[in-house]
Short mmCIF file of C-alpha atoms and ligand atoms in Angstrom, two decimals:
data_model
loop_
_atom_site.label_atom_id
_atom_site.label_comp_id
_atom_site.label_asym_id
_atom_site.label_seq_id
_atom_site.Cartn_x
_atom_site.Cartn_y
_atom_site.Cartn_z
CA MET B 1339 100.26 120.49 94.13
CA SER B 1340 103.07 119.95 96.60
CA VAL B 1341 103.69 116.78 98.55
CA PHE B 1342 106.35 117.92 101.04
CA SER B 1343 104.30 120.87 102.27
CA HIS B 1344 100.98 119.01 102.16
CA VAL B 1345 99.00 119.25 105.38
CA GLU B 1346 98.82 115.41 105.52
CA PHE B 1347 102.50 114.83 104.59
CA ASP B 1348 103.61 113.86 108.11
CA GLN B 1349 107.14 112.66 107.26
CA HIS B 1350 106.16 110.10 104.60
CA GLU B 1351 109.16 108.10 103.40
CA GLN B 1352 108.03 107.80 99.80
CA VAL B 1353 105.15 108.93 97.61
CA VAL B 1354 105.07 107.51 94.08
CA TYR B 1355 102.75 108.26 91.17
CA GLY B 1356 102.04 105.50 88.66
CA HIS B 1357 100.58 105.84 85.18
CA ASP B 1358 99.93 103.34 82.43
CA ALA B 1359 98.57 104.86 79.23
CA LYS B 1360 97.39 101.56 77.76
CA SER B 1361 95.12 100.50 80.62
CA GLY B 1362 94.38 104.03 81.85
CA LEU B 1363 95.88 103.39 85.28
CA LYS B 1364 96.42 106.46 87.40
CA ALA B 1365 97.50 105.58 90.91
CA ILE B 1366 99.46 106.81 93.91
CA ILE B 1367 101.32 104.66 96.42
CA ALA B 1368 102.29 106.28 99.71
CA ILE B 1369 104.74 104.68 102.12
CA HIS B 1370 104.51 106.39 105.46
CA ASN B 1371 106.90 104.44 107.64
CA THR B 1372 108.88 101.19 107.35
CA ARG B 1373 110.60 101.25 110.74
CA LEU B 1374 108.83 98.07 111.87
CA GLY B 1375 108.78 96.32 108.48
CA PRO B 1376 107.49 96.65 104.91
CA ALA B 1377 104.52 98.97 104.51
CA LEU B 1378 101.25 97.06 104.31
CA GLY B 1379 97.98 98.73 103.38
CA GLY B 1380 95.01 98.30 101.08
CA CYS B 1381 94.55 99.46 97.51
CA ARG B 1382 91.49 101.69 97.29
CA MET B 1383 89.72 102.44 93.99
CA TYR B 1384 87.59 105.56 94.09
CA PRO B 1385 86.37 108.18 91.56
CA TYR B 1386 88.34 111.03 93.16
CA ALA B 1387 87.33 114.43 91.81
CA ASP B 1388 90.99 115.34 91.24
CA ASP B 1389 94.59 114.31 92.00
CA GLU B 1390 94.67 116.48 95.11
CA GLN B 1391 91.77 114.57 96.65
CA ALA B 1392 93.48 111.27 95.86
CA LEU B 1393 96.78 112.48 97.35
CA ARG B 1394 95.10 113.66 100.54
CA ASP B 1395 93.32 110.32 100.94
CA VAL B 1396 96.38 108.17 100.32
CA LEU B 1397 98.57 110.19 102.71
CA ARG B 1398 95.97 110.12 105.48
CA LEU B 1399 95.24 106.41 105.06
CA SER B 1400 98.87 105.36 104.82
CA ARG B 1401 99.78 107.16 108.06
CA GLY B 1402 96.85 105.41 109.74
CA MET B 1403 98.26 102.03 108.68
CA THR B 1404 101.58 102.75 110.45
CA TYR B 1405 99.65 103.27 113.68
CA LYS B 1406 97.34 100.32 113.14
CA SER B 1407 100.18 97.83 112.56
CA ALA B 1408 102.27 99.21 115.43
CA LEU B 1409 99.33 99.00 117.82
CA ALA B 1410 98.62 95.44 116.64
CA ASN B 1411 102.24 94.44 117.39
CA LEU B 1412 102.93 93.48 113.78
CA PRO B 1413 106.36 93.62 112.11
CA LEU B 1414 104.89 95.85 109.42
CA GLY B 1415 104.95 99.48 108.45
CA GLY B 1416 102.25 101.71 107.02
CA GLY B 1417 101.41 102.37 103.39
CA LYS B 1418 98.44 102.65 101.10
CA ALA B 1419 97.58 102.83 97.41
CA VAL B 1420 94.79 104.63 95.61
CA ILE B 1421 93.61 104.13 92.05
CA ILE B 1422 91.76 107.08 90.56
CA GLY B 1423 88.72 105.54 88.89
CA ASP B 1424 85.18 104.35 89.35
CA PRO B 1425 85.13 100.74 90.58
CA ARG B 1426 81.71 100.23 88.97
CA LYS B 1427 82.88 101.30 85.48
CA ASP B 1428 86.64 101.46 85.16
CA LYS B 1429 87.88 98.05 86.31
CA SER B 1430 89.73 95.84 83.84
CA GLU B 1431 92.23 93.03 83.94
CA ALA B 1432 94.83 95.22 82.24
CA LEU B 1433 94.34 97.97 84.82
CA PHE B 1434 95.05 95.65 87.76
CA GLN B 1435 97.94 93.97 85.95
CA ALA B 1436 99.45 97.42 85.49
CA MET B 1437 98.79 98.14 89.17
CA GLY B 1438 100.55 94.86 90.01
CA ASP B 1439 103.59 96.05 88.01
CA PHE B 1440 103.47 99.37 89.84
CA VAL B 1441 103.43 97.65 93.25
CA ASN B 1442 106.22 95.33 92.10
CA SER B 1443 108.40 98.26 91.06
CA LEU B 1444 108.81 99.13 94.75
CA GLY B 1445 110.53 95.81 95.37
CA GLY B 1446 108.50 94.79 98.44
CA ARG B 1447 108.74 98.06 100.38
CA TYR B 1448 104.96 98.24 99.91
CA ILE B 1449 102.57 95.24 100.16
CA THR B 1450 99.09 95.75 98.85
CA ALA B 1451 95.72 94.25 99.86
CA ALA B 1452 92.00 94.77 99.21
CA ASP B 1453 90.23 97.94 100.29
CA SER B 1454 87.11 99.79 99.36
CA GLY B 1455 86.49 99.34 95.61
CA THR B 1456 88.77 96.30 95.32
CA GLY B 1457 88.46 92.67 96.43
CA VAL B 1458 89.90 89.18 96.20
CA ALA B 1459 89.52 89.06 92.37
CA GLU B 1460 91.59 92.22 91.88
CA MET B 1461 94.25 90.94 94.32
CA GLN B 1462 94.49 87.74 92.26
CA THR B 1463 95.01 89.75 89.08
CA MET B 1464 97.74 91.83 90.72
CA ALA B 1465 99.33 88.62 92.03
CA GLU B 1466 100.00 87.63 88.38
CA ARG B 1467 102.53 90.48 88.36
CA THR B 1468 103.83 90.77 91.90
CA ARG B 1469 104.22 88.66 95.02
CA HIS B 1470 103.81 91.73 97.20
CA VAL B 1471 100.07 91.31 97.57
CA GLY B 1472 97.99 89.93 100.45
CA GLY B 1473 94.58 88.28 100.45
CA ALA B 1474 94.90 86.70 97.00
CA VAL B 1475 95.14 83.03 97.96
CA SER B 1476 92.82 80.57 99.72
CA ARG B 1477 94.22 79.10 102.91
CA GLU B 1478 93.11 77.82 106.31
CA GLY B 1479 91.65 80.71 108.29
CA PHE B 1480 92.03 81.53 111.99
CA ASP B 1481 88.90 79.49 112.75
CA GLY B 1482 90.03 76.40 110.84
CA ARG B 1483 87.68 77.10 107.93
CA VAL B 1484 88.96 77.70 104.41
CA SER B 1485 89.49 81.41 103.89
CA THR B 1486 89.21 82.90 100.41
CA GLY B 1487 91.80 85.52 101.26
CA ASP B 1488 89.13 87.98 102.40
CA PRO B 1489 90.28 89.38 105.78
CA SER B 1490 86.73 90.36 106.89
CA PRO B 1491 86.08 87.28 109.10
CA ALA B 1492 89.29 88.01 111.02
CA THR B 1493 88.24 91.65 111.39
CA ALA B 1494 84.80 90.62 112.65
CA TYR B 1495 86.33 88.21 115.18
CA GLY B 1496 88.65 90.93 116.49
CA VAL B 1497 85.71 93.30 116.89
CA PHE B 1498 83.74 90.59 118.69
CA ILE B 1499 86.64 90.15 121.16
CA GLY B 1500 86.83 93.94 121.52
CA VAL B 1501 83.11 94.23 122.31
CA GLN B 1502 83.53 91.67 125.12
CA VAL B 1503 86.44 93.58 126.65
CA ALA B 1504 84.66 96.94 126.37
CA VAL B 1505 81.50 95.56 127.95
CA GLN B 1506 83.49 94.01 130.77
CA HIS B 1507 85.33 97.28 131.41
CA ARG B 1508 82.42 99.70 131.21
CA LEU B 1509 79.48 97.58 132.36
CA GLY B 1510 81.24 94.98 134.52
CA ARG B 1511 79.62 92.14 132.59
CA ASN B 1512 81.51 88.94 131.96
CA ASP B 1513 79.20 87.49 129.33
CA LEU B 1514 77.06 88.79 126.53
CA LYS B 1515 73.78 87.08 127.44
CA GLY B 1516 70.95 89.56 127.02
CA LEU B 1517 73.38 92.33 126.00
CA LYS B 1518 71.61 94.81 123.72
CA VAL B 1519 73.64 95.78 120.66
CA ALA B 1520 72.81 98.16 117.79
CA ILE B 1521 74.73 97.42 114.59
CA GLN B 1522 75.00 99.94 111.78
CA GLY B 1523 75.99 98.18 108.54
CA LEU B 1524 75.58 94.46 107.86
CA GLY B 1525 78.21 93.94 105.19
CA GLN B 1526 81.15 91.56 105.27
CA VAL B 1527 82.17 92.50 108.80
CA GLY B 1528 78.87 93.68 110.32
CA PHE B 1529 76.92 90.53 109.55
CA ASP B 1530 79.64 88.23 110.82
CA LEU B 1531 79.89 90.28 114.00
CA ALA B 1532 76.11 90.07 114.38
CA ARG B 1533 76.25 86.30 114.00
CA GLN B 1534 78.87 85.92 116.73
CA LEU B 1535 77.07 88.28 119.09
CA LYS B 1536 73.82 86.38 118.58
CA GLN B 1537 75.60 83.10 119.27
CA ALA B 1538 76.90 84.57 122.53
CA GLY B 1539 73.34 85.47 123.58
CA ALA B 1540 73.11 89.15 122.62
CA GLU B 1541 69.95 90.84 121.31
CA LEU B 1542 70.42 92.78 118.09
CA TRP B 1543 68.98 95.95 116.56
CA VAL B 1544 70.22 96.57 113.03
CA HIS B 1545 70.19 98.93 110.10
CA ASP B 1546 71.70 98.74 106.61
CA ILE B 1547 70.88 100.85 103.57
CA GLN B 1548 70.57 97.58 101.64
CA GLU B 1549 67.23 96.04 102.54
CA VAL B 1550 68.43 92.55 101.60
CA ASN B 1551 71.12 92.68 104.33
CA VAL B 1552 68.58 93.72 106.94
CA ARG B 1553 66.20 90.94 105.93
CA ARG B 1554 68.97 88.35 106.25
CA ALA B 1555 69.74 89.50 109.82
CA VAL B 1556 66.07 89.52 110.77
CA GLU B 1557 65.42 86.06 109.30
CA GLN B 1558 68.65 84.32 110.28
CA LEU B 1559 69.52 86.04 113.56
CA GLY B 1560 66.18 87.26 114.88
CA ALA B 1561 67.45 90.86 114.80
CA PHE B 1562 65.09 93.84 115.07
CA ALA B 1563 65.20 96.15 112.05
CA VAL B 1564 65.29 99.91 112.73
CA GLY B 1565 65.36 103.04 110.58
CA GLU B 1566 68.50 104.87 109.42
CA GLN B 1567 68.30 107.64 112.01
CA ASP B 1568 66.74 105.51 114.77
CA ILE B 1569 69.83 103.31 115.10
CA TYR B 1570 71.63 106.04 117.10
CA GLY B 1571 69.07 106.76 119.82
CA LEU B 1572 68.26 103.21 120.94
CA ASP B 1573 68.43 102.29 124.61
CA VAL B 1574 71.14 99.67 124.06
CA ASP B 1575 74.40 98.71 125.78
CA VAL B 1576 76.63 98.86 122.70
CA PHE B 1577 76.57 100.82 119.45
CA ALA B 1578 78.66 99.02 116.80
CA PRO B 1579 79.39 101.15 113.72
CA CYS B 1580 80.22 98.78 110.86
CA ALA B 1581 79.35 100.90 107.82
CA MET B 1582 81.16 104.14 107.04
CA GLY B 1583 83.37 106.68 108.80
CA GLY B 1584 82.46 110.02 110.37
CA ILE B 1585 79.26 108.74 111.95
CA ILE B 1586 80.10 109.95 115.44
CA ASN B 1587 79.42 113.64 114.97
CA LEU B 1588 77.72 116.43 116.93
CA GLN B 1589 74.31 115.41 115.62
CA SER B 1590 74.55 111.65 116.28
CA LEU B 1591 76.19 112.30 119.66
CA GLU B 1592 73.07 114.10 120.86
CA ALA B 1593 70.98 111.02 120.06
CA LEU B 1594 73.40 108.31 121.25
CA ARG B 1595 72.47 106.57 124.49
CA ALA B 1596 74.75 103.51 124.42
CA PRO B 1597 77.50 103.60 127.07
CA VAL B 1598 79.87 101.67 124.75
CA ILE B 1599 80.86 102.36 121.13
CA ALA B 1600 82.75 99.44 119.60
CA GLY B 1601 82.64 98.62 115.90
CA ALA B 1602 84.65 97.99 112.76
CA ALA B 1603 84.21 101.16 110.71
CA ASN B 1604 87.35 103.18 110.00
CA ASN B 1605 87.58 106.82 111.13
CA GLN B 1606 84.39 106.72 113.19
CA LEU B 1607 84.90 110.11 114.83
CA ALA B 1608 84.03 112.96 112.45
CA ASP B 1609 86.41 115.13 114.45
CA ALA B 1610 89.19 114.02 116.84
CA GLN B 1611 87.90 116.42 119.54
CA LEU B 1612 84.74 114.32 119.84
CA ALA B 1613 86.75 111.77 121.86
CA GLU B 1614 86.78 114.27 124.73
CA GLU B 1615 83.05 114.78 124.50
CA LEU B 1616 82.49 111.01 124.61
CA GLN B 1617 84.74 110.76 127.65
CA ARG B 1618 82.88 113.64 129.37
CA ARG B 1619 79.60 111.81 128.79
CA GLY B 1620 80.95 108.55 130.20
CA VAL B 1621 80.83 106.74 126.85
CA LEU B 1622 83.59 104.17 126.42
CA TYR B 1623 84.92 104.43 122.88
CA ALA B 1624 87.01 101.54 121.50
CA PRO B 1625 89.43 103.32 119.11
CA ASP B 1626 88.60 102.07 115.61
CA TYR B 1627 92.13 101.35 114.50
CA ALA B 1628 92.73 99.23 117.61
CA ILE B 1629 89.56 97.15 117.47
CA ASN B 1630 89.42 96.59 113.69
CA ALA B 1631 92.99 95.27 113.26
CA GLY B 1632 91.95 91.62 112.79
CA GLY B 1633 92.12 91.88 108.99
CA ILE B 1634 95.61 93.36 108.89
CA ILE B 1635 96.80 90.71 111.37
CA ASP B 1636 95.33 88.04 109.06
CA ILE B 1637 97.18 89.40 106.04
CA GLY B 1638 100.37 89.76 108.09
CA TYR B 1639 100.17 86.04 108.94
CA GLU B 1640 99.48 85.07 105.35
CA ARG B 1641 102.87 86.59 104.59
CA SER B 1642 104.80 85.42 107.65
CA GLY B 1643 103.36 81.90 107.52
CA GLY B 1644 102.50 81.63 111.24
CA SER B 1645 100.15 78.84 112.33
CA THR B 1646 96.38 79.31 112.54
CA ALA B 1647 96.58 78.90 116.34
CA GLN B 1648 99.13 81.75 116.49
CA LEU B 1649 96.97 83.84 114.18
CA LYS B 1650 93.88 83.30 116.35
CA ALA B 1651 95.82 84.20 119.50
CA HIS B 1652 97.19 87.32 117.81
CA ILE B 1653 93.69 88.46 116.81
CA GLU B 1654 92.56 87.82 120.39
CA SER B 1655 95.41 90.03 121.64
CA ILE B 1656 93.34 92.96 120.32
CA GLY B 1657 91.42 92.42 123.56
CA ASP B 1658 94.60 92.84 125.66
CA THR B 1659 95.52 96.02 123.80
CA LEU B 1660 92.05 97.46 124.33
CA ARG B 1661 92.09 96.52 128.02
CA LEU B 1662 95.40 98.34 128.37
CA ILE B 1663 94.01 101.39 126.57
CA PHE B 1664 90.87 101.50 128.73
CA GLN B 1665 92.79 101.08 132.00
CA ARG B 1666 95.38 103.70 131.10
CA ALA B 1667 92.69 106.12 129.97
CA ASP B 1668 90.98 105.77 133.38
CA ARG B 1669 94.22 106.09 135.29
CA GLU B 1670 95.54 109.09 133.39
CA GLY B 1671 92.17 110.79 132.84
CA ARG B 1672 92.78 110.86 129.08
CA THR B 1673 90.68 109.79 126.12
CA THR B 1674 90.99 106.27 124.74
CA THR B 1675 92.08 107.67 121.37
CA SER B 1676 94.88 109.70 122.90
CA ILE B 1677 96.11 106.63 124.82
CA ALA B 1678 95.92 104.50 121.65
CA ASP B 1679 98.04 107.07 119.79
CA SER B 1680 100.61 107.14 122.62
CA LEU B 1681 100.76 103.34 122.71
CA ALA B 1682 101.30 103.17 118.94
CA HIS B 1683 104.08 105.79 119.22
CA GLU B 1684 105.71 103.83 122.04
CA ARG B 1685 105.60 100.56 120.10
CA LEU B 1686 106.93 102.32 117.01
CA ALA B 1687 109.80 103.86 118.96
CA ALA B 1688 110.62 100.56 120.68
CA GLY B 1689 110.65 98.78 117.31
P1 NAD N 681 80.99 96.30 103.34
O1 NAD N 681 80.99 97.24 102.20
O2 NAD N 681 80.95 94.84 103.11
O3 NAD N 681 79.76 96.64 104.32
C1 NAD N 681 79.36 97.93 104.64
C2 NAD N 681 77.86 97.86 104.81
O4 NAD N 681 77.39 99.13 105.30
C3 NAD N 681 77.11 97.60 103.48
O5 NAD N 681 76.22 96.52 103.66
C4 NAD N 681 76.38 98.92 103.23
O6 NAD N 681 75.14 98.73 102.59
C5 NAD N 681 76.20 99.45 104.63
N1 NAD N 681 75.98 100.89 104.72
C6 NAD N 681 76.53 101.89 103.98
N2 NAD N 681 76.07 103.08 104.40
C7 NAD N 681 75.22 102.84 105.42
C8 NAD N 681 74.42 103.65 106.27
N3 NAD N 681 74.37 104.97 106.12
N4 NAD N 681 73.68 103.05 107.23
C9 NAD N 681 73.69 101.71 107.37
N5 NAD N 681 74.41 100.89 106.59
C10 NAD N 681 75.17 101.44 105.63
O7 NAD N 681 82.26 96.71 104.21
P2 NAD N 681 82.97 95.85 105.33
O8 NAD N 681 84.13 95.15 104.74
O9 NAD N 681 81.95 95.11 106.10
O10 NAD N 681 83.58 97.01 106.26
C11 NAD N 681 82.74 97.73 107.14
C12 NAD N 681 83.54 98.85 107.78
O11 NAD N 681 84.66 98.30 108.48
C13 NAD N 681 84.14 99.86 106.78
O12 NAD N 681 84.18 101.12 107.39
C14 NAD N 681 85.56 99.35 106.59
O13 NAD N 681 86.43 100.38 106.20
C15 NAD N 681 85.88 98.86 107.98
N6 NAD N 681 86.91 97.83 108.00
C16 NAD N 681 86.76 96.67 107.30
C17 NAD N 681 87.76 95.70 107.35
C18 NAD N 681 87.61 94.39 106.61
O14 NAD N 681 88.41 93.47 106.86
N7 NAD N 681 86.62 94.23 105.75
C19 NAD N 681 88.92 95.92 108.11
C20 NAD N 681 89.04 97.11 108.83
C21 NAD N 681 88.04 98.06 108.77
#
């Protein structure tokens, strides 16, 4: 297995393998680019079938973080870590202490945070061994409430701002009263987004594979529950994917009727070419890595120590970035994803 000739290599600065026999840790840290600052990116734990699958994932994700931070105007680079293991069976204190040592060995070039399969508890364990970890301490959040370190509320707020900008751009509406929104996934981000949309007067249609999450939205927010496949074809204004990636594909595209797609999920487009198809159909797509940057901004501020007012304003600047993307896409006749990529490149080069 070669790294330098790997299809996802894309000029990574550093790729390091970490092993600890005692705890069973097998992990990879990839640092894609540190031009704008130390590489920040989550630590994912997943039962990868083999090392090659883990390498592919870490390279792809770490490159994405370079773009996400650049687009969010953060003084941070892009990196990511993966632990090969099943988060339901293989977690232990020793494993995350060893991971903390591994992160520490890079001397701050890479800063870790929670990702799929890890959470605040694992960040706290790693923080026993390294200070290069985000989201491990409680502090005042962007909204003045105490934050546990979980960046999801900041992500949800950024998506909420993004929905408003997208709706204004595509539908010419200045408020969300009566706006019809379909939300796929009511987890940490999806439910909080639903709550804010409801508060702003929107009507909600929701689906989650966990019945308990659907029930909560129905009971607390008056949302309408719909089936797994029905969520795509609803006659709504906005489709907000907040579950998993790859859900905009040839099949779902045929069903989709919403003129706006704006949600938190990473890698929403199953294939990059689908952006052109969305554009052809007049669907305004808010690029995922632009709209879901609230969490990374939150962790960036935890490290830089900026005030909560500055943090809130920075999350709200996601709206300005999206407005710029939408306007440029119209002017240049290009897709929103291609403009977002160009903008990230420009900010990276200027840095
Ligand atoms: P989460 O695990 O808390 O919630 C995901 C929810 O989606 C769960 O309730 C799950 O049951 C549901 N789900 C899974 N498959 C589904 C399906 N087929 N149909 C409907 N629901 C389904 O995760 P989260 O933290 O809320 O993140 C949601 C998405 O946003 C993920 O794609 C994540 O990568 C992305 N994201 C999250 C953050 C963050 O700060 N948490 C930041 C950036 C991006």
